[in-house]
Amino acid sequence: MGPREQCAAFIENEGAAHDIFEPSLLMRPAWGEFAKRLASLPKVAAQALWVGALQRRSASVTLEQLGHALPTGLFSNTGVEAQLRRQFAAPGRSNDFRELKRKLVLVATDLDSGESAPFGLPGFDDVPISQAVQASSALPGLFPPVRIGDRYFVDGALKKTLHASVLLDDGLDLLICLNPLVPFDAAHAPRERVLKSGEPRIPKLVDGGLPVVLSQTFRTLIHSRLELGMKGYERSHPDTDILLFEPDHRDPEMFLANTFGYSQRRWLAEHAYRQTREQLRAQRPQLAAQLARHGLVFDDKVLADHHRTLLRRPARRAARRGCPRRWR
């Protein structure tokens, strides 16, 4: 599937019926996990009662026992695996890593050992691609760990933000990295004024309450790991050009966008597309020199076309309500 087909299937909900990926698949409650934990509640409660009342252990130990009955994820990711399996079964496609013309590696984390599992590499290439996707995107807390064989796997980001070494160890001369989540720099945001005249351009992030503070915290943690990793890759692989592309840290639209607000995905995808093109134009001199070493050049006519869009139809956006109200 080319980028155009993927955009049509996931963003525009157009194309072949078996290719259309309904975002609601990502938001289906994990009823099976809920039922499994509920069934274990009597036994867990009895154990907690034994520990708390009869052994007279502390309340924290009792609560820890009761925690065994809590679901390991809120949403089910089985629908995602099933949908991808149907898509990869179409003529000309494959759900088998070993049948692909290009190398594909999807990294997950073994929950019990904490080690990386590079699905697609020898020893990990017998797992269906759809199941590897399910495992490598099982964000702890949101989706239950995925069982493959007798092991359980979760999102690869649990181990490392960027698993570049999986490819760098193959002796690549050029590596392009994409990182969509960055912390927001409210102090230097150049966007239009969103408050009354005389007030700061962007309110303090603390004004957004716990969700905004947690979002900034999560983004900062994963980005700090990414920065450390990039410095390590530069030292360990000095002969490789590593290009990192990520959103502008000063772009409030990308930071404030509701990741689970799929009704906004058309507008957000178009915004990201335009912002990426702006970055490419601004960084063109430096990037052109790096890419030229590998026989790659920019298509200047396409890059300079300001009327170019990602979506076939213009993406509409809901009326702007201002950052403070959106935060509330």
XYZ file of C-alpha atoms in Angstrom:
328
model
C 0.000 0.000 0.000
C 1.411 3.337 -1.023
C 1.061 6.510 1.081
C -1.858 7.694 -1.056
C -3.759 4.445 -0.434
C -3.025 4.558 3.289
C -4.224 8.148 3.551
C -7.439 7.304 1.696
C -8.106 4.260 3.879
C -7.412 5.765 7.304
C -7.918 9.524 6.954
C -10.492 9.861 4.175
C -12.343 6.529 4.615
C -12.278 5.923 0.877
C -11.001 3.175 -1.390
C -11.543 -0.581 -1.417
C -13.978 -1.772 1.243
C -11.455 -4.165 2.816
C -8.866 -1.363 3.064
C -10.945 1.207 4.938
C -9.681 1.371 8.521
C -12.400 2.591 10.865
C -10.782 4.488 13.773
C -13.509 3.142 16.056
C -11.565 -0.140 16.010
C -9.065 1.511 18.357
C -11.722 2.516 20.875
C -13.601 -0.709 21.496
C -13.699 -1.644 25.206
C -11.674 -4.709 26.178
C -14.734 -6.674 27.260
C -12.815 -9.964 27.296
C -10.188 -8.531 29.635
C -12.901 -7.010 31.852
C -14.718 -10.348 32.099
C -11.513 -12.250 32.858
C -10.593 -9.893 35.699
C -14.150 -9.827 37.040
C -14.182 -13.619 37.190
C -11.004 -13.520 39.269
C -12.437 -11.006 41.752
C -13.819 -13.500 44.343
C -10.472 -15.294 44.601
C -8.526 -12.030 44.692
C -10.874 -10.557 47.319
C -10.475 -13.658 49.478
C -6.694 -13.408 49.255
C -6.848 -9.695 50.142
C -9.084 -10.471 53.122
C -6.641 -13.145 54.274
C -3.690 -10.784 53.981
C -5.442 -7.795 55.545
C -7.632 -9.251 58.253
C -6.020 -12.496 59.276
C -2.337 -11.706 58.692
C -2.892 -8.071 59.724
C -0.755 -6.699 56.941
C -0.814 -2.993 56.041
C -3.574 -1.435 53.952
C -1.165 -0.842 51.076
C -0.413 -4.576 50.862
C -4.141 -5.335 50.868
C -4.762 -2.844 48.059
C -1.874 -4.353 46.117
C -3.624 -7.719 46.309
C -6.881 -6.204 45.049
C -4.960 -4.642 42.160
C -4.663 -8.117 40.615
C -8.325 -7.813 39.613
C -7.831 -4.593 37.624
C -7.876 -4.876 33.806
C -4.485 -4.545 32.082
C -5.987 -2.348 29.372
C -9.088 -0.290 28.649
C -9.454 -0.928 24.919
C -9.245 -4.078 22.837
C -6.691 -4.267 20.007
C -7.951 -7.559 18.571
C -10.075 -5.694 16.015
C -6.961 -3.916 14.739
C -5.175 -7.217 14.166
C -8.199 -8.706 12.398
C -8.586 -5.674 10.124
C -4.900 -5.685 9.148
C -5.036 -9.434 8.527
C -7.879 -8.873 6.048
C -6.000 -6.045 4.333
C -2.794 -8.036 3.997
C -4.713 -10.987 2.520
C -5.522 -8.973 -0.623
C -3.797 -10.043 -3.881
C -0.217 -8.780 -4.126
C 0.148 -8.407 -0.364
C 1.386 -10.671 2.386
C 1.045 -11.070 6.137
C 4.389 -12.895 6.275
C 7.629 -10.984 6.950
C 9.584 -13.583 4.959
C 7.625 -12.944 1.767
C 8.189 -9.171 1.621
C 10.383 -7.588 -1.048
C 11.587 -4.959 1.445
C 12.780 -5.545 4.986
C 10.239 -4.617 7.652
C 11.020 -4.612 11.385
C 8.367 -3.918 14.032
C 9.767 -3.635 17.552
C 7.803 -4.624 20.639
C 8.872 -5.210 24.242
C 8.756 -8.566 26.009
C 6.767 -7.702 29.134
C 8.315 -10.385 31.336
C 11.965 -9.763 30.441
C 11.902 -6.109 29.376
C 13.904 -7.026 26.274
C 13.216 -5.751 22.769
C 11.529 -8.102 20.308
C 12.381 -7.047 16.719
C 9.620 -8.809 14.774
C 10.768 -9.321 11.201
C 14.378 -10.178 11.980
C 15.570 -13.823 11.994
C 14.123 -15.602 14.993
C 11.174 -13.203 15.098
C 9.997 -13.393 11.478
C 7.546 -16.293 11.843
C 5.003 -14.037 13.604
C 2.254 -12.657 11.298
C 2.782 -8.967 10.482
C -0.713 -8.063 11.697
C 0.020 -9.608 15.105
C 3.405 -7.879 15.278
C 1.654 -4.540 14.652
C -0.829 -5.333 17.406
C 1.980 -6.141 19.846
C 4.265 -3.236 18.949
C 1.443 -0.722 19.438
C -0.023 -2.152 22.667
C 0.488 0.953 24.801
C 0.380 -0.167 28.458
C -2.746 0.992 30.246
C -4.696 1.551 27.046
C -4.355 -1.887 25.432
C -3.778 -5.262 27.100
C -0.439 -7.019 26.462
C -0.544 -9.267 23.388
C 0.132 -12.958 23.809
C 2.339 -14.527 21.132
C 3.253 -18.113 21.906
C 3.858 -18.254 25.636
C 5.118 -14.651 25.900
C 3.344 -11.290 26.329
C 4.378 -8.167 24.438
C 3.662 -4.440 24.700
C 4.639 -1.242 22.877
C 8.292 -1.075 21.840
C 8.549 2.439 23.305
C 8.552 0.876 26.764
C 12.157 -0.145 26.131
C 13.396 2.664 23.903
C 11.929 5.665 22.089
C 13.774 5.005 18.831
C 15.054 1.525 17.965
C 17.397 2.811 15.265
C 20.124 0.286 16.056
C 17.921 -2.418 14.527
C 18.677 -0.850 11.131
C 21.987 0.896 11.828
C 23.659 -2.420 12.580
C 22.959 -3.396 8.957
C 25.486 -0.780 7.815
C 23.082 1.782 6.378
C 24.535 5.011 4.999
C 21.293 7.008 5.410
C 18.583 6.681 8.062
C 15.408 8.803 8.163
C 13.665 8.962 11.572
C 10.147 10.257 12.273
C 9.075 11.310 15.763
C 5.495 12.647 16.037
C 5.428 13.484 19.766
C 7.406 16.476 21.058
C 7.054 18.654 24.180
C 5.514 22.068 23.611
C 7.629 25.215 23.961
C 5.001 27.698 25.182
C 7.624 30.346 25.953
C 8.529 30.832 22.293
C 5.336 29.924 20.450
C 5.070 32.282 17.440
C 1.393 31.681 16.735
C -1.324 34.312 16.722
C -2.461 35.846 19.987
C -5.170 33.684 21.554
C -5.967 35.748 24.627
C -7.015 39.338 25.167
C -4.695 42.145 24.224
C -1.894 42.585 26.733
C -1.967 38.977 27.913
C 0.646 36.356 27.021
C 0.350 34.625 23.643
C -0.133 31.231 25.271
C -1.246 30.685 28.871
C 0.925 28.667 31.216
C 0.562 24.948 30.603
C -0.401 24.469 34.246
C -3.628 26.325 33.399
C -4.634 23.308 31.330
C -4.919 21.135 34.419
C -3.804 17.544 34.873
C -4.357 16.303 31.265
C -2.107 18.992 29.776
C 0.547 18.578 32.485
C 0.594 14.804 31.961
C 0.792 15.240 28.189
C 3.763 17.590 28.506
C 5.412 15.246 31.033
C 4.986 12.176 28.819
C 6.260 13.978 25.726
C 9.258 15.393 27.587
C 10.230 11.975 28.974
C 10.157 10.202 25.627
C 11.884 13.096 23.859
C 14.736 13.228 26.366
C 15.338 9.520 25.741
C 15.261 10.204 22.012
C 17.883 12.949 22.306
C 20.199 10.701 24.310
C 19.714 7.911 21.812
C 20.476 10.152 18.837
C 23.749 11.300 20.428
C 24.695 7.678 21.046
C 23.938 6.721 17.437
C 26.071 9.587 16.155
C 29.023 8.262 18.169
C 28.507 4.582 17.383
C 27.747 5.062 13.672
C 29.700 8.157 12.545
C 29.570 7.123 8.868
C 25.758 7.154 8.748
C 23.727 10.282 7.994
C 20.801 10.285 10.432
C 17.959 12.695 9.646
C 15.290 13.336 12.285
C 11.942 14.870 11.337
C 9.460 15.949 14.006
C 6.815 18.655 14.572
C 7.761 22.201 15.493
C 8.014 22.367 19.296
C 6.313 25.770 19.132
C 3.211 24.563 17.252
C 0.244 24.664 19.678
C -2.058 23.007 17.157
C -0.056 19.789 17.196
C 0.277 19.833 20.989
C -3.376 20.638 21.727
C -4.776 18.201 19.165
C -6.775 15.445 20.821
C -4.982 12.259 19.794
C -8.207 10.298 20.247
C -10.409 12.900 18.540
C -10.666 11.037 15.254
C -13.208 13.517 13.901
C -10.246 15.944 13.727
C -7.936 13.585 11.873
C -8.605 15.095 8.421
C -7.743 18.595 9.571
C -4.789 17.415 11.660
C -3.299 15.348 8.821
C -3.558 18.298 6.431
C -2.026 20.648 9.009
C 0.880 18.253 9.614
C 1.412 17.894 5.856
C 1.617 21.648 5.339
C 3.882 22.153 8.354
C 6.227 19.420 7.142
C 6.482 21.083 3.737
C 7.281 24.392 5.428
C 10.065 22.724 7.410
C 11.482 21.094 4.282
C 11.574 24.440 2.494
C 13.259 26.115 5.466
C 15.840 23.341 5.889
C 16.330 22.678 2.186
C 19.948 23.956 1.888
C 21.224 21.736 4.706
C 19.102 18.716 3.790
C 19.927 18.964 0.083
C 23.635 18.699 0.832
C 23.136 15.643 3.056
C 20.830 13.882 0.601
C 23.084 14.637 -2.357
C 25.718 12.353 -0.824
C 23.279 9.503 -1.353
C 22.129 10.416 -4.833
C 18.858 11.964 -3.686
C 17.509 15.373 -4.752
C 14.465 17.482 -3.919
C 11.716 17.902 -6.496
C 11.775 21.698 -6.259
C 8.689 22.150 -8.423
C 6.590 20.017 -6.090
C 8.101 21.492 -2.931
C 7.462 25.067 -4.106
C 3.821 24.377 -5.036
C 1.896 26.138 -2.245
C -1.438 24.833 -3.578
C -0.494 21.210 -3.020
C -2.607 19.372 -0.431
C -2.586 15.956 1.210
C -6.312 15.293 1.017
C -8.406 15.145 -2.113
C -10.985 17.477 -0.577
C -10.119 20.459 1.652
C -10.070 19.552 5.332
C -12.587 21.542 7.324
C -11.943 22.516 10.883
C -14.387 23.243 13.667
C -14.755 26.890 14.686
C -11.797 27.983 16.774
C -12.671 28.302 20.419
C -9.328 29.465 21.708
C -6.704 27.511 23.608
C -7.931 28.171 27.177
C -11.443 26.918 26.446
C -10.116 23.891 24.596
C -7.920 23.115 27.588
C -10.884 23.248 29.936
